[in-house]
Short mmCIF file of C-alpha atoms in Angstrom, two decimals:
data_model
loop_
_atom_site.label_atom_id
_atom_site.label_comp_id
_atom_site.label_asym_id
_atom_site.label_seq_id
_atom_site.Cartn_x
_atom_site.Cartn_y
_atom_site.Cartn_z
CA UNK U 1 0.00 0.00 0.00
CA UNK U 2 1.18 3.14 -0.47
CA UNK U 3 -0.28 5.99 1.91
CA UNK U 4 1.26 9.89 1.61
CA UNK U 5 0.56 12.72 3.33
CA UNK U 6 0.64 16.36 1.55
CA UNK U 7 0.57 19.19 3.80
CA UNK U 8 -0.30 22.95 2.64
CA UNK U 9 1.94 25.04 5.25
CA UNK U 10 0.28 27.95 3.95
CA UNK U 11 -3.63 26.59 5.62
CA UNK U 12 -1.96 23.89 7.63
CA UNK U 13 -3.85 21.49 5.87
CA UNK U 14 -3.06 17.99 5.26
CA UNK U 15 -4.31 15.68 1.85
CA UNK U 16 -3.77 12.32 1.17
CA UNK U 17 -3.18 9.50 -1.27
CA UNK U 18 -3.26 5.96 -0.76
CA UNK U 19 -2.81 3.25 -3.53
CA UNK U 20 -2.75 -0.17 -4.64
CA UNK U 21 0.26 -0.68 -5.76
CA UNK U 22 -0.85 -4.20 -7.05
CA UNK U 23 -3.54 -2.64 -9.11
CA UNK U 24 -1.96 0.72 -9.75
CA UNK U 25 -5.20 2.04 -8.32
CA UNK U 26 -5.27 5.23 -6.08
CA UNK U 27 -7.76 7.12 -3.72
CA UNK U 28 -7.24 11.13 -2.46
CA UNK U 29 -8.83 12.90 0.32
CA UNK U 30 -9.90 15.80 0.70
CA UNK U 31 -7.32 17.64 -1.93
CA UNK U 32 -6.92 21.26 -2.26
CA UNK U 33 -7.70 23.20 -5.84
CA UNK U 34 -3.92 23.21 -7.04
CA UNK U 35 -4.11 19.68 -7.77
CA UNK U 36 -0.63 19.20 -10.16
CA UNK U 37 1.30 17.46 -6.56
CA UNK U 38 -1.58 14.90 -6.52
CA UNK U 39 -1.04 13.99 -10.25
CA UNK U 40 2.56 13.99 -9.56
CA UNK U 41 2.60 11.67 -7.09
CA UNK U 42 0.47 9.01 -8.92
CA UNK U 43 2.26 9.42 -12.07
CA UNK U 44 5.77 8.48 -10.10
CA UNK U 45 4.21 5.95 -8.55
CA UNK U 46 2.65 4.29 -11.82
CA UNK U 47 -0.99 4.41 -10.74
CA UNK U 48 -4.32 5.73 -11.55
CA UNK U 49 -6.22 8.08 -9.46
CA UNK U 50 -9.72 6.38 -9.86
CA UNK U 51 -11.79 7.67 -6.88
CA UNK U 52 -11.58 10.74 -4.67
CA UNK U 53 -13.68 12.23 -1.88
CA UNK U 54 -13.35 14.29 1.34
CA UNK U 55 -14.11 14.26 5.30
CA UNK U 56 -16.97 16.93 4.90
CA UNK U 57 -17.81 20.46 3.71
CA UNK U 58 -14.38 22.33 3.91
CA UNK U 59 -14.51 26.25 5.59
CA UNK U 60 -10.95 26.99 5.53
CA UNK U 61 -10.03 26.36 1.98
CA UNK U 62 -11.66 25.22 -1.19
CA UNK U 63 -11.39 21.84 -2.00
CA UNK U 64 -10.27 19.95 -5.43
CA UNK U 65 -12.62 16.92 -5.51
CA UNK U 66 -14.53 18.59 -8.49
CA UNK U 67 -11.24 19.70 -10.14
CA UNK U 68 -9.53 16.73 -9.57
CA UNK U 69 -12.64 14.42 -11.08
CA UNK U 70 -12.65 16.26 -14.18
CA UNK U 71 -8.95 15.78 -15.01
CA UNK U 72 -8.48 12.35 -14.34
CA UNK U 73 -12.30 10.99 -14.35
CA UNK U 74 -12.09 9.64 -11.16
CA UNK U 75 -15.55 8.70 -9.08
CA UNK U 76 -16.25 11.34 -6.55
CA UNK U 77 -17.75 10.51 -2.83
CA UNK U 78 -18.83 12.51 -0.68
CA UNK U 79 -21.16 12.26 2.38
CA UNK U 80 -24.72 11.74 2.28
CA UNK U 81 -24.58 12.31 6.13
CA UNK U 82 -25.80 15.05 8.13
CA UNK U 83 -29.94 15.47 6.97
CA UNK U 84 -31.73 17.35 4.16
CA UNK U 85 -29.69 20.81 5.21
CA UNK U 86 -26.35 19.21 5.43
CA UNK U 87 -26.52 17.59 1.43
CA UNK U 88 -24.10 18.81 -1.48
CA UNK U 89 -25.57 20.49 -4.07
CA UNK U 90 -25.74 20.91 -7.98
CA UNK U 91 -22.08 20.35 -8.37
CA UNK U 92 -21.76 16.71 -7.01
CA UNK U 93 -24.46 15.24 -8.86
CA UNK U 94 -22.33 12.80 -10.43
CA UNK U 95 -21.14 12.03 -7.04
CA UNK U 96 -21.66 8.93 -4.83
CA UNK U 97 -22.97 10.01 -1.85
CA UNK U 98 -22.14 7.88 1.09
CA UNK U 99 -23.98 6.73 4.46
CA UNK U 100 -21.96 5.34 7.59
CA UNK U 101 -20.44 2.02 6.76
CA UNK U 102 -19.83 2.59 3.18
CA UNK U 103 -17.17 1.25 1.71
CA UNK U 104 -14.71 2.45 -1.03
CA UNK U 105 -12.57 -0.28 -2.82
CA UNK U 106 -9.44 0.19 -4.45
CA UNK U 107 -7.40 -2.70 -5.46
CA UNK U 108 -6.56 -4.37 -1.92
CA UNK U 109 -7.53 -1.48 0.10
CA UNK U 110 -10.63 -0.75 1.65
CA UNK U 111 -12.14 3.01 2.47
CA UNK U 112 -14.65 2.57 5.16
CA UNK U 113 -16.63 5.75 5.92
CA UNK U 114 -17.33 6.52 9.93
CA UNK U 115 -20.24 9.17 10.48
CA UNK U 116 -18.07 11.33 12.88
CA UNK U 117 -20.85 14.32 13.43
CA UNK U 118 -20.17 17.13 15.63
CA UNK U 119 -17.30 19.65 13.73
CA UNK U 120 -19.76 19.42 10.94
CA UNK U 121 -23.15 17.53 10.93
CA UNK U 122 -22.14 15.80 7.66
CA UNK U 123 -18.73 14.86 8.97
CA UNK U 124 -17.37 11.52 7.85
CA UNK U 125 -14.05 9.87 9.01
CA UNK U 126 -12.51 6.96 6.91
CA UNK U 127 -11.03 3.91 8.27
CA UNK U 128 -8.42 2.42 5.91
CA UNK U 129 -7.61 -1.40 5.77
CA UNK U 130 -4.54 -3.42 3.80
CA UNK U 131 -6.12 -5.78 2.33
CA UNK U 132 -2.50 -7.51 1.90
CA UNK U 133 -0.96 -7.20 5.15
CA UNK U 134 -4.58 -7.54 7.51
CA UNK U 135 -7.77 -7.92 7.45
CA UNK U 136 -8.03 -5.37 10.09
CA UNK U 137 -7.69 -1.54 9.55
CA UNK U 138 -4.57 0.00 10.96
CA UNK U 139 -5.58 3.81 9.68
CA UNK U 140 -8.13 6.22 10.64
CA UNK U 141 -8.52 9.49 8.24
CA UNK U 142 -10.00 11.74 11.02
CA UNK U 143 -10.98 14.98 8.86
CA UNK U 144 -11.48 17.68 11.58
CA UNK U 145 -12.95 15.30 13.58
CA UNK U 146 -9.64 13.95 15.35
CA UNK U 147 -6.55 15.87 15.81
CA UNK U 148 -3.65 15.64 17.33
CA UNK U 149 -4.11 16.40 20.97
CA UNK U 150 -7.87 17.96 20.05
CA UNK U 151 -10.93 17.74 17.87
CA UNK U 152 -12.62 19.65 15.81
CA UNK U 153 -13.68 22.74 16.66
CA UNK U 154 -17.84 23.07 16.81
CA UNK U 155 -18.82 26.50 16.59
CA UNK U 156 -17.59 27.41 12.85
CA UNK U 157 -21.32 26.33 11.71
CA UNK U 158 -22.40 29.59 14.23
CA UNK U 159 -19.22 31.69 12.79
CA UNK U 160 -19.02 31.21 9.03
CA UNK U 161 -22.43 29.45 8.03
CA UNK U 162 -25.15 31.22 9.56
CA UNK U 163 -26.31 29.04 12.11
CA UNK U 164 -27.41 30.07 15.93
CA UNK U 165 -26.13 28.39 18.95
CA UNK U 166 -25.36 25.44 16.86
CA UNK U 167 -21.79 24.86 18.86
CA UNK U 168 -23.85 22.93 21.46
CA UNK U 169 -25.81 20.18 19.75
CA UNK U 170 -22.39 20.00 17.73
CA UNK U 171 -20.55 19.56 20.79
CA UNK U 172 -22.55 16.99 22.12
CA UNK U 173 -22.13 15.17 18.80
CA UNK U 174 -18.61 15.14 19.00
CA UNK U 175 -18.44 13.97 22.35
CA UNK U 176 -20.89 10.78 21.55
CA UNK U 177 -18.62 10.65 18.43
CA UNK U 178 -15.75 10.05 20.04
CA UNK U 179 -17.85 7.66 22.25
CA UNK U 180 -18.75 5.58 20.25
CA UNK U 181 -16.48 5.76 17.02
CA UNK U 182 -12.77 6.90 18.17
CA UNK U 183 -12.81 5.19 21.33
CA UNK U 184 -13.73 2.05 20.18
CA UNK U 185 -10.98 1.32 17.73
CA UNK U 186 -8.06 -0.40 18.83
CA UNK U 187 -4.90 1.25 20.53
CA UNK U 188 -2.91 0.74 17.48
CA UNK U 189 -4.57 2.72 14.80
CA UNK U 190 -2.64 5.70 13.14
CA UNK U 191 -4.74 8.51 13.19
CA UNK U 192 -4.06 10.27 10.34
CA UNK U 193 -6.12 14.39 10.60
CA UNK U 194 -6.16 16.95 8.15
CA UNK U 195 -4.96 19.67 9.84
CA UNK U 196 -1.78 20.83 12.03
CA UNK U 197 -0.43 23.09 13.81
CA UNK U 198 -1.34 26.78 12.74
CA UNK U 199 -5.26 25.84 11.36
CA UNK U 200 -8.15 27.57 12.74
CA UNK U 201 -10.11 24.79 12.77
CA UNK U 202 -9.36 23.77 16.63
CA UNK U 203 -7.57 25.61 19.28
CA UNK U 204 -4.79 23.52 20.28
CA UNK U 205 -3.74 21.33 17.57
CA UNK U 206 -0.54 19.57 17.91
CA UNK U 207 2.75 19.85 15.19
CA UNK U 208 3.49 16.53 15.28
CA UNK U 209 1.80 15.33 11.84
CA UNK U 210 0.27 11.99 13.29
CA UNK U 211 -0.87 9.72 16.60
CA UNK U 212 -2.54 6.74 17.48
CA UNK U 213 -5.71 5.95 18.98
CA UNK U 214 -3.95 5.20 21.97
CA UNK U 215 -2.32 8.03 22.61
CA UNK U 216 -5.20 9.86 22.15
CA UNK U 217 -7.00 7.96 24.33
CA UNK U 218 -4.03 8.76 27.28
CA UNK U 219 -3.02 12.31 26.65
CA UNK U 220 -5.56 14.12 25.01
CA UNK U 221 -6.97 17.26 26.63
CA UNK U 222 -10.61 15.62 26.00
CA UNK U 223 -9.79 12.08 27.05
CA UNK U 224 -10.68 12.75 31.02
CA UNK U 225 -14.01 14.18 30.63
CA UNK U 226 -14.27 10.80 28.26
CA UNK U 227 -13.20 8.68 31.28
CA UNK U 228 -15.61 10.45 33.57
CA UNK U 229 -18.81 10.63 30.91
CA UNK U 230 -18.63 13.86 31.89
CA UNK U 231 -20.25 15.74 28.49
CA UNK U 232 -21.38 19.17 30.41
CA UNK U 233 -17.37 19.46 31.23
CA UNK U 234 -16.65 18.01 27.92
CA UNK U 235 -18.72 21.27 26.21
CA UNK U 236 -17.42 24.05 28.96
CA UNK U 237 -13.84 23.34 27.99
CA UNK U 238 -14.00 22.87 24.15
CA UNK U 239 -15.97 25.58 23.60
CA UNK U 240 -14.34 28.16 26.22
CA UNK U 241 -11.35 30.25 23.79
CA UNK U 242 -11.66 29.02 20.97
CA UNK U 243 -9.67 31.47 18.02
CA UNK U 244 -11.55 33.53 16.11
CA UNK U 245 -12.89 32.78 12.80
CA UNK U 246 -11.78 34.49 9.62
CA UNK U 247 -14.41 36.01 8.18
CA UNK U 248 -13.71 34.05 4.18
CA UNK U 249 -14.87 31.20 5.94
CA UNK U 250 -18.67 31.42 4.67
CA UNK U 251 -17.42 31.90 1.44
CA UNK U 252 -15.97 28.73 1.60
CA UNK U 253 -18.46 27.01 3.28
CA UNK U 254 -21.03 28.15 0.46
CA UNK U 255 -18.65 27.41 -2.31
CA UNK U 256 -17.55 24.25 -1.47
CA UNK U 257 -21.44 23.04 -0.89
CA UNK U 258 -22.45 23.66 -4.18
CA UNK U 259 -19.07 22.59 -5.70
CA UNK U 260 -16.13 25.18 -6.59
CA UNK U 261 -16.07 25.95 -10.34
CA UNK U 262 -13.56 23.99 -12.31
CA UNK U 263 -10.52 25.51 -13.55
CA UNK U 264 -9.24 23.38 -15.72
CA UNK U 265 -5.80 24.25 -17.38
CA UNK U 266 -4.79 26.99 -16.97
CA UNK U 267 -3.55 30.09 -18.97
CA UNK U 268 0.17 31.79 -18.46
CA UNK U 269 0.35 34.73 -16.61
CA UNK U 270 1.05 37.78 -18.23
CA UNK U 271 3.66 39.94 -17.52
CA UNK U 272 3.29 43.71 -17.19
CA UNK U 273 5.48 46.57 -18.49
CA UNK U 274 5.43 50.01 -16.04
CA UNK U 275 3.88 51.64 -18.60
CA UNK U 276 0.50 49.61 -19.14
CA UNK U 277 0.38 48.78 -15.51
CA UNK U 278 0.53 53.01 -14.91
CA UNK U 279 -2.72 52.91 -17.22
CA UNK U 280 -4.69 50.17 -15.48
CA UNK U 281 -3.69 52.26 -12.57
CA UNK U 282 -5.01 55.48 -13.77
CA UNK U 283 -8.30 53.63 -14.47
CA UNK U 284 -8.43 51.11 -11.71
CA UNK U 285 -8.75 48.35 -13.68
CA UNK U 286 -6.87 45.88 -12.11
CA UNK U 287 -5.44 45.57 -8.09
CA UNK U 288 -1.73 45.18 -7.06
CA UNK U 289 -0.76 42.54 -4.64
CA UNK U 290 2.75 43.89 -3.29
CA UNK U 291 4.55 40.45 -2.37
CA UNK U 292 7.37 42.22 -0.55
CA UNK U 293 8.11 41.90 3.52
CA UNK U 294 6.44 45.71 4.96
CA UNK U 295 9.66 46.73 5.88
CA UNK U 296 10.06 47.29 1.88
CA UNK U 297 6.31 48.03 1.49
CA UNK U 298 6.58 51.16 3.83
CA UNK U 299 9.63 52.93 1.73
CA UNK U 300 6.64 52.87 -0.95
CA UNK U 301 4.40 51.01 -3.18
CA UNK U 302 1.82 51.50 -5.67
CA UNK U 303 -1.45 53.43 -4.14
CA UNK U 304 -3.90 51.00 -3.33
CA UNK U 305 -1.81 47.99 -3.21
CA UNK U 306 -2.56 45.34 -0.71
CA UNK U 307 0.37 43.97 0.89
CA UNK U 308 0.51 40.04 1.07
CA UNK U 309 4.26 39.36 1.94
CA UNK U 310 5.94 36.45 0.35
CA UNK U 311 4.32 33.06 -1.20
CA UNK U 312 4.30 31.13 2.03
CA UNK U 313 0.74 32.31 3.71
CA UNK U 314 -0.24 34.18 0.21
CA UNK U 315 -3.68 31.98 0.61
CA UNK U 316 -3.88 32.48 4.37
CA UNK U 317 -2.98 36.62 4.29
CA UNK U 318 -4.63 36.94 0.58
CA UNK U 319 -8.50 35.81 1.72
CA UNK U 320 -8.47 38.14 4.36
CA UNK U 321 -7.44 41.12 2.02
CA UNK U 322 -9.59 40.46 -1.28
CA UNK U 323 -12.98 39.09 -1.60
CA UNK U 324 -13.67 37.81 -4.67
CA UNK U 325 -17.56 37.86 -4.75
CA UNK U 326 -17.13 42.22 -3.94
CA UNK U 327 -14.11 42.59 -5.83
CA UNK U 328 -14.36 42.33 -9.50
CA UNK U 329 -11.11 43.67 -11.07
CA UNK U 330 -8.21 41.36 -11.96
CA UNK U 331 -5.01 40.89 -9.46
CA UNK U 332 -1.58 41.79 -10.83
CA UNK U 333 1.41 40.94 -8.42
CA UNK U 334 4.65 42.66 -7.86
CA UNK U 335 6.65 39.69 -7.77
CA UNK U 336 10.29 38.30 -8.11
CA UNK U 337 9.97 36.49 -11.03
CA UNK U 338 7.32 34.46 -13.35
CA UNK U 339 7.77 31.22 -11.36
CA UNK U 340 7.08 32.92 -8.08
CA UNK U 341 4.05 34.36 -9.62
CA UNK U 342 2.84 31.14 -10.84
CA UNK U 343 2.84 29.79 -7.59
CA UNK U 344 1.76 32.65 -5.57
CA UNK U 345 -1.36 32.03 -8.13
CA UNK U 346 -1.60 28.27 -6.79
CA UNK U 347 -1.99 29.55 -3.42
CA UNK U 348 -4.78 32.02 -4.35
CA UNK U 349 -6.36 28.95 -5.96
CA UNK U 350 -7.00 27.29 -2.29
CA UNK U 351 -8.84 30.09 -1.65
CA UNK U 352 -10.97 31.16 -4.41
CA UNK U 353 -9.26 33.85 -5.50
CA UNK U 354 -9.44 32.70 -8.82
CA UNK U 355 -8.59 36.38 -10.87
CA UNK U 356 -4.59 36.70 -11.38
CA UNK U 357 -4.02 38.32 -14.69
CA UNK U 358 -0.44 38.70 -14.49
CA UNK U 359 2.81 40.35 -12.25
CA UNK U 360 5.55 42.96 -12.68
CA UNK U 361 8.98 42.32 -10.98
CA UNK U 362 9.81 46.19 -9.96
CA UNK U 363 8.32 49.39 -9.36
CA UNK U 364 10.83 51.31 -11.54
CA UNK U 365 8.39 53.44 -13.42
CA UNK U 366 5.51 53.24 -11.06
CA UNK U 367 4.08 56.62 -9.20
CA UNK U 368 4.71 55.39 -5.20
CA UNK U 369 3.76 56.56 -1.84
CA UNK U 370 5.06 55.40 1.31
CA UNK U 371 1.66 54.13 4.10
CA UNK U 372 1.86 55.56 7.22
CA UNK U 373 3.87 54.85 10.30
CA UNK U 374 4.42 56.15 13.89
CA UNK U 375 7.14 55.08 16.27
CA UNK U 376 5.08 53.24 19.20
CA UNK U 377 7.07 55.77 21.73
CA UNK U 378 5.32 58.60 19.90
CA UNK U 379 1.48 57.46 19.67
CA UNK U 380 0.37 60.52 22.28
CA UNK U 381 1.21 62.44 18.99
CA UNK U 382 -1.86 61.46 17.19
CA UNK U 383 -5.89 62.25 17.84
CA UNK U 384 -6.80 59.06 16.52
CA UNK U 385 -10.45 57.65 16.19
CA UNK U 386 -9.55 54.62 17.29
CA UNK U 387 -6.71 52.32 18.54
CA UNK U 388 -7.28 48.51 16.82
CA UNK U 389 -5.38 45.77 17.63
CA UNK U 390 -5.75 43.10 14.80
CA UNK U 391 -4.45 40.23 16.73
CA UNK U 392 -6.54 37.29 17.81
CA UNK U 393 -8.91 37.79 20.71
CA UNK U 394 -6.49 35.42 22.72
CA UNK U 395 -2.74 37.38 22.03
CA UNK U 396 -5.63 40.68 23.21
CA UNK U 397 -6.23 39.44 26.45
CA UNK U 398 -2.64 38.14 26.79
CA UNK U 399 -1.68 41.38 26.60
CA UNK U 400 -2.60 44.75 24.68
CA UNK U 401 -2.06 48.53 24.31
CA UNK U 402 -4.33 50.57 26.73
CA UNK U 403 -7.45 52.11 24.91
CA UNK U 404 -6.86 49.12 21.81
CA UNK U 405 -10.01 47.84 20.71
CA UNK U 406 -9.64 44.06 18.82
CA UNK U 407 -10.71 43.15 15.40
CA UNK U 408 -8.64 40.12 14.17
CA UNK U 409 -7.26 40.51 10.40
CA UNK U 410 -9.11 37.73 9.21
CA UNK U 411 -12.87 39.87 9.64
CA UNK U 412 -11.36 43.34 9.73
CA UNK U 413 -12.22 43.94 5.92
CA UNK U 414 -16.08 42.80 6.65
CA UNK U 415 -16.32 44.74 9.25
CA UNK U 416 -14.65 48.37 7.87
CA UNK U 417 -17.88 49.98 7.43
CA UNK U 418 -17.94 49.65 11.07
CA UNK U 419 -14.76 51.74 11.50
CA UNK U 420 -14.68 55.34 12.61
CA UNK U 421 -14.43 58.31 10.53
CA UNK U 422 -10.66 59.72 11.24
CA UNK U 423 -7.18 58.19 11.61
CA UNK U 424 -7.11 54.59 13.20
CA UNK U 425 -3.81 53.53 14.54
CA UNK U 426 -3.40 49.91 13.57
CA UNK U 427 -1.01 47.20 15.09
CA UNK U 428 -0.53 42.96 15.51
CA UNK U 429 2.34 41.35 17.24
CA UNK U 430 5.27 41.90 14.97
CA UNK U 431 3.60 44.15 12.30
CA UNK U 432 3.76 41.29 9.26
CA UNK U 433 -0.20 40.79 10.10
CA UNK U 434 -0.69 44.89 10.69
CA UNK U 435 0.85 45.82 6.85
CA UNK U 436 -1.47 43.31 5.49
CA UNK U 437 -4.52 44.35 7.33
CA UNK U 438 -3.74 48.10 7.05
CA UNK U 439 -3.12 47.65 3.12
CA UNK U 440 -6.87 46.19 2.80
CA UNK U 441 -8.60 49.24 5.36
CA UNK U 442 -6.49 51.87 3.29
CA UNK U 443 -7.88 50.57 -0.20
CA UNK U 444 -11.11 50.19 1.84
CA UNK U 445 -10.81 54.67 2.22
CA UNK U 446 -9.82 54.44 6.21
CA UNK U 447 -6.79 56.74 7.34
CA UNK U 448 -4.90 54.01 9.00
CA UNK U 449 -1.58 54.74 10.30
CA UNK U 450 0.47 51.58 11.48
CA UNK U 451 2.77 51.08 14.82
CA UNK U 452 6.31 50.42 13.50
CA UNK U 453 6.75 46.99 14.72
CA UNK U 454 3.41 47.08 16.67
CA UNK U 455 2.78 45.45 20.08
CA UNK U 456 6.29 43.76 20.35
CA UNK U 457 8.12 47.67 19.79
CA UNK U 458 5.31 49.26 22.03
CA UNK U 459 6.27 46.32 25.20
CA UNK U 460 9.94 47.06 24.70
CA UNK U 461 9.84 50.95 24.39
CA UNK U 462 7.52 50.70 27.07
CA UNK U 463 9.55 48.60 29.61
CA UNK U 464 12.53 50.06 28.82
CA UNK U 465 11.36 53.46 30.29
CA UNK U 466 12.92 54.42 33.45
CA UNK U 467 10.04 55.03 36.48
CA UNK U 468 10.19 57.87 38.21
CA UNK U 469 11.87 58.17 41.42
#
């Protein structure tokens, strides 16, 4: 058998293949939109990718079933789980759509699906059995059901799909899910989750890419109020702190209900010259994405640029900056080169940001201004509107500058009609998350001026100031 894990650093999000290597057969779940690695992969392997499916309705990125199906013909599944509100729509009617206990075959290797409800109601888990070496399984595809050291969080239905007070019954569900699913299944099962470290989707998920039922079953935070049948205490503590959702989230949700549009190949990117870039400028035709770290960004960039430093978290940091269902003109990045581009695009493919035209490698030629900054020593300088620290609510309470409201980057853009009128002084942690926040809220028509090297600058100039005698 062969079994591999691909994991997106950018969302922290983990795929998988697992063939028959005596058929040449092969299975992926839940794949993300880029999908050339999982093609890869089976073509240096010699097989076929003949059936693909996923845990449950993705929020955090968009997923590549469809895309995937349509370039290599493979049979989708998804769940059937979940009741009439919970179904996939017009997009997966070709799909199989499966119930508990349903089983995928390929070659030796059976695909058994496990109604885990409770992060989602439609949530399946898929227990994976060698047909060569056992006849028992020895792998357990957990979704965002199972992670390491945590589960799934339930309240994203309530955040980024509408629902009210939903976290509760999905609570409950998880913790009679891990009842009577996880806790049943021998010691020695890999558990194998598709998230890590870094995801939103739970609050303390582990770095360590994999664990077994067993450990779980010792060292996981959840695993005494499992001993004890305790549910009430099971709810109180998985619910209490959980991060904040970002607000492209729904999007997803919605998207990848009905099915995300297929992309099929696609088209080179284009690159621009200063001059014709200065035109779609003059016209706002297109939007700049300025790749660069904000220490480059603040000596001055095109007007209106949004500022999503570097390739590594371009889908994480580029979804919280542009919405594609309000934003209608094309994306053009200032960029190293046409490689980079290309795969700065990939990224922006996770996320449904679907609209990069082309990039330009400098800003020779380009009218620049430089965004606003003030030393965090100098901040009683400035009548400012309001003081927002876009730092998750937990770093807030951790520890924040006096007077700072929080707004986490992630919903700041849906929420800037909430702003005030007049300047708002803007800071994170380290200011990487601040430039990119501040570069959507300018383009958005708010006066934001940023802390140079926000909350980390402000603690040090702070306690290095000598107390009065």
């Amino acid at each position: 058998m062969l079994l591999e894990r691909l994991y997106d650093d950018d969302l922290a999000h983990a795929s998988y293949v697992i063939g028959c290597q005596r058929t040449g057969e092969a299975i992926v779940v839940d794949p993300r939109r880029d999908i050339q690695v999982y093609l890869d992969l089976a073509a240096k392997n010699g097989m076929t990718i003949t059936a693909v499916t996923e845990t449950h309705i993705h929020a955090d990125y968009l997923s590549g079933t469809r895309e995937l199906a349509a370039r290599t013909g493979a049979t989708m599944y998804i769940s059937g789980e979940g009741g009439e509100d919970w179904q996939y729509g017009a997009g997966f009617q070709d799909a199989t759509r499966m119930s508990h206990g349903h089983r995928i075959s390929v070659g030796n290797i059976s695909v058994d699906a496990v109604h885990t409800p409770g992060h989602t109601p439609e949530h399946l888990s898929f227990l994976v059995t060698d047909g060569a070496a056992s006849p028992e399984p020895g792998y357990f595809l957990s979704g965002d059901f199972v992670f390491v050291g945590d589960v799934g969080r339930p309240d994203l239905l309530d955040e980024a799909a509408g629902g009210i007070d939903t976290r509760f019954d999905g609570a409950r569900d998880l913790f009679a899910s891990l009842r009577d699913h996880f806790l049943t299944l021998p010691d020695y099962v890999q558990v194998l989750p598709a998230h890590g470290s870094g995801s939103a989707c739970g609050k303390a998920l582990g770095a360590v890419p994999s664990s077994t039922v067993g450990y779980e079953r010792r060292f996981a935070w959840w695993a005494p109020y499992l001993d004890a049948g305790d549910e009430q205490g099971f709810i109180d503590a998985l619910l209490n702190d959980q991060p904040d959702a970002h607000a492209y989230f729904a999007r997803m949700k919605r998207q990848n209900r009905v099915g995300p549009a297929i992309l099929g190949q696609l088209a080179p990117l284009v690159e621009h010259s200063a001059s014709d870039l200065d035109a779609d400028l003059e016209t706002d035709r297109v939007v700049v994405i300025d790749t660069r770290h904000h220490s480059l960004v603040h000596q001055g960039t095109v007007p209106g640029a949004l500022n999503v430093p570097g390739v590594a978290k371009a889908a994480s940091y580029g979804a919280w900056v542009y919405d594609p269902e309000a934003e209608t003109r094309p994306l053009v990045l200032l960029i190293d080169s046409a490689d980079a581009a290309a795969q700065f695009r990939d990224h922006l493919l996770r996320v449904g940001i679907d609209d990069v035209e082309g990039y330009i490698t400098t800003l020779d030629g380009l009218p620049t201004v430089r965004p606003k900054t003030i030393a965090p020593t100098d901040l009683d300088q400035i009548d400012a509107a309001l003081l927002l620290d876009v730092r998750n609510r937990t770093e807030y309470t951790a520890g924040h500058i006096p007077g700072g409201s929080q707004l986490s980057g992630g919903r700041a853009l849906w929420h800037a009609d909430e702003l005030p009128d007049g300047t708002i002084l803007t800071y994170c942690q380290s200011g990487v998350r601040n430039s990119v926040v501040a570069s959507a809220l300018r383009r958005a028509g708010h006066d934001i001026v940023e802390i140079e090297g926000s909350y980390n600058a402000w603690l040090a100039a702070t306690t290095s100031q000598p107390t009065a005698a």
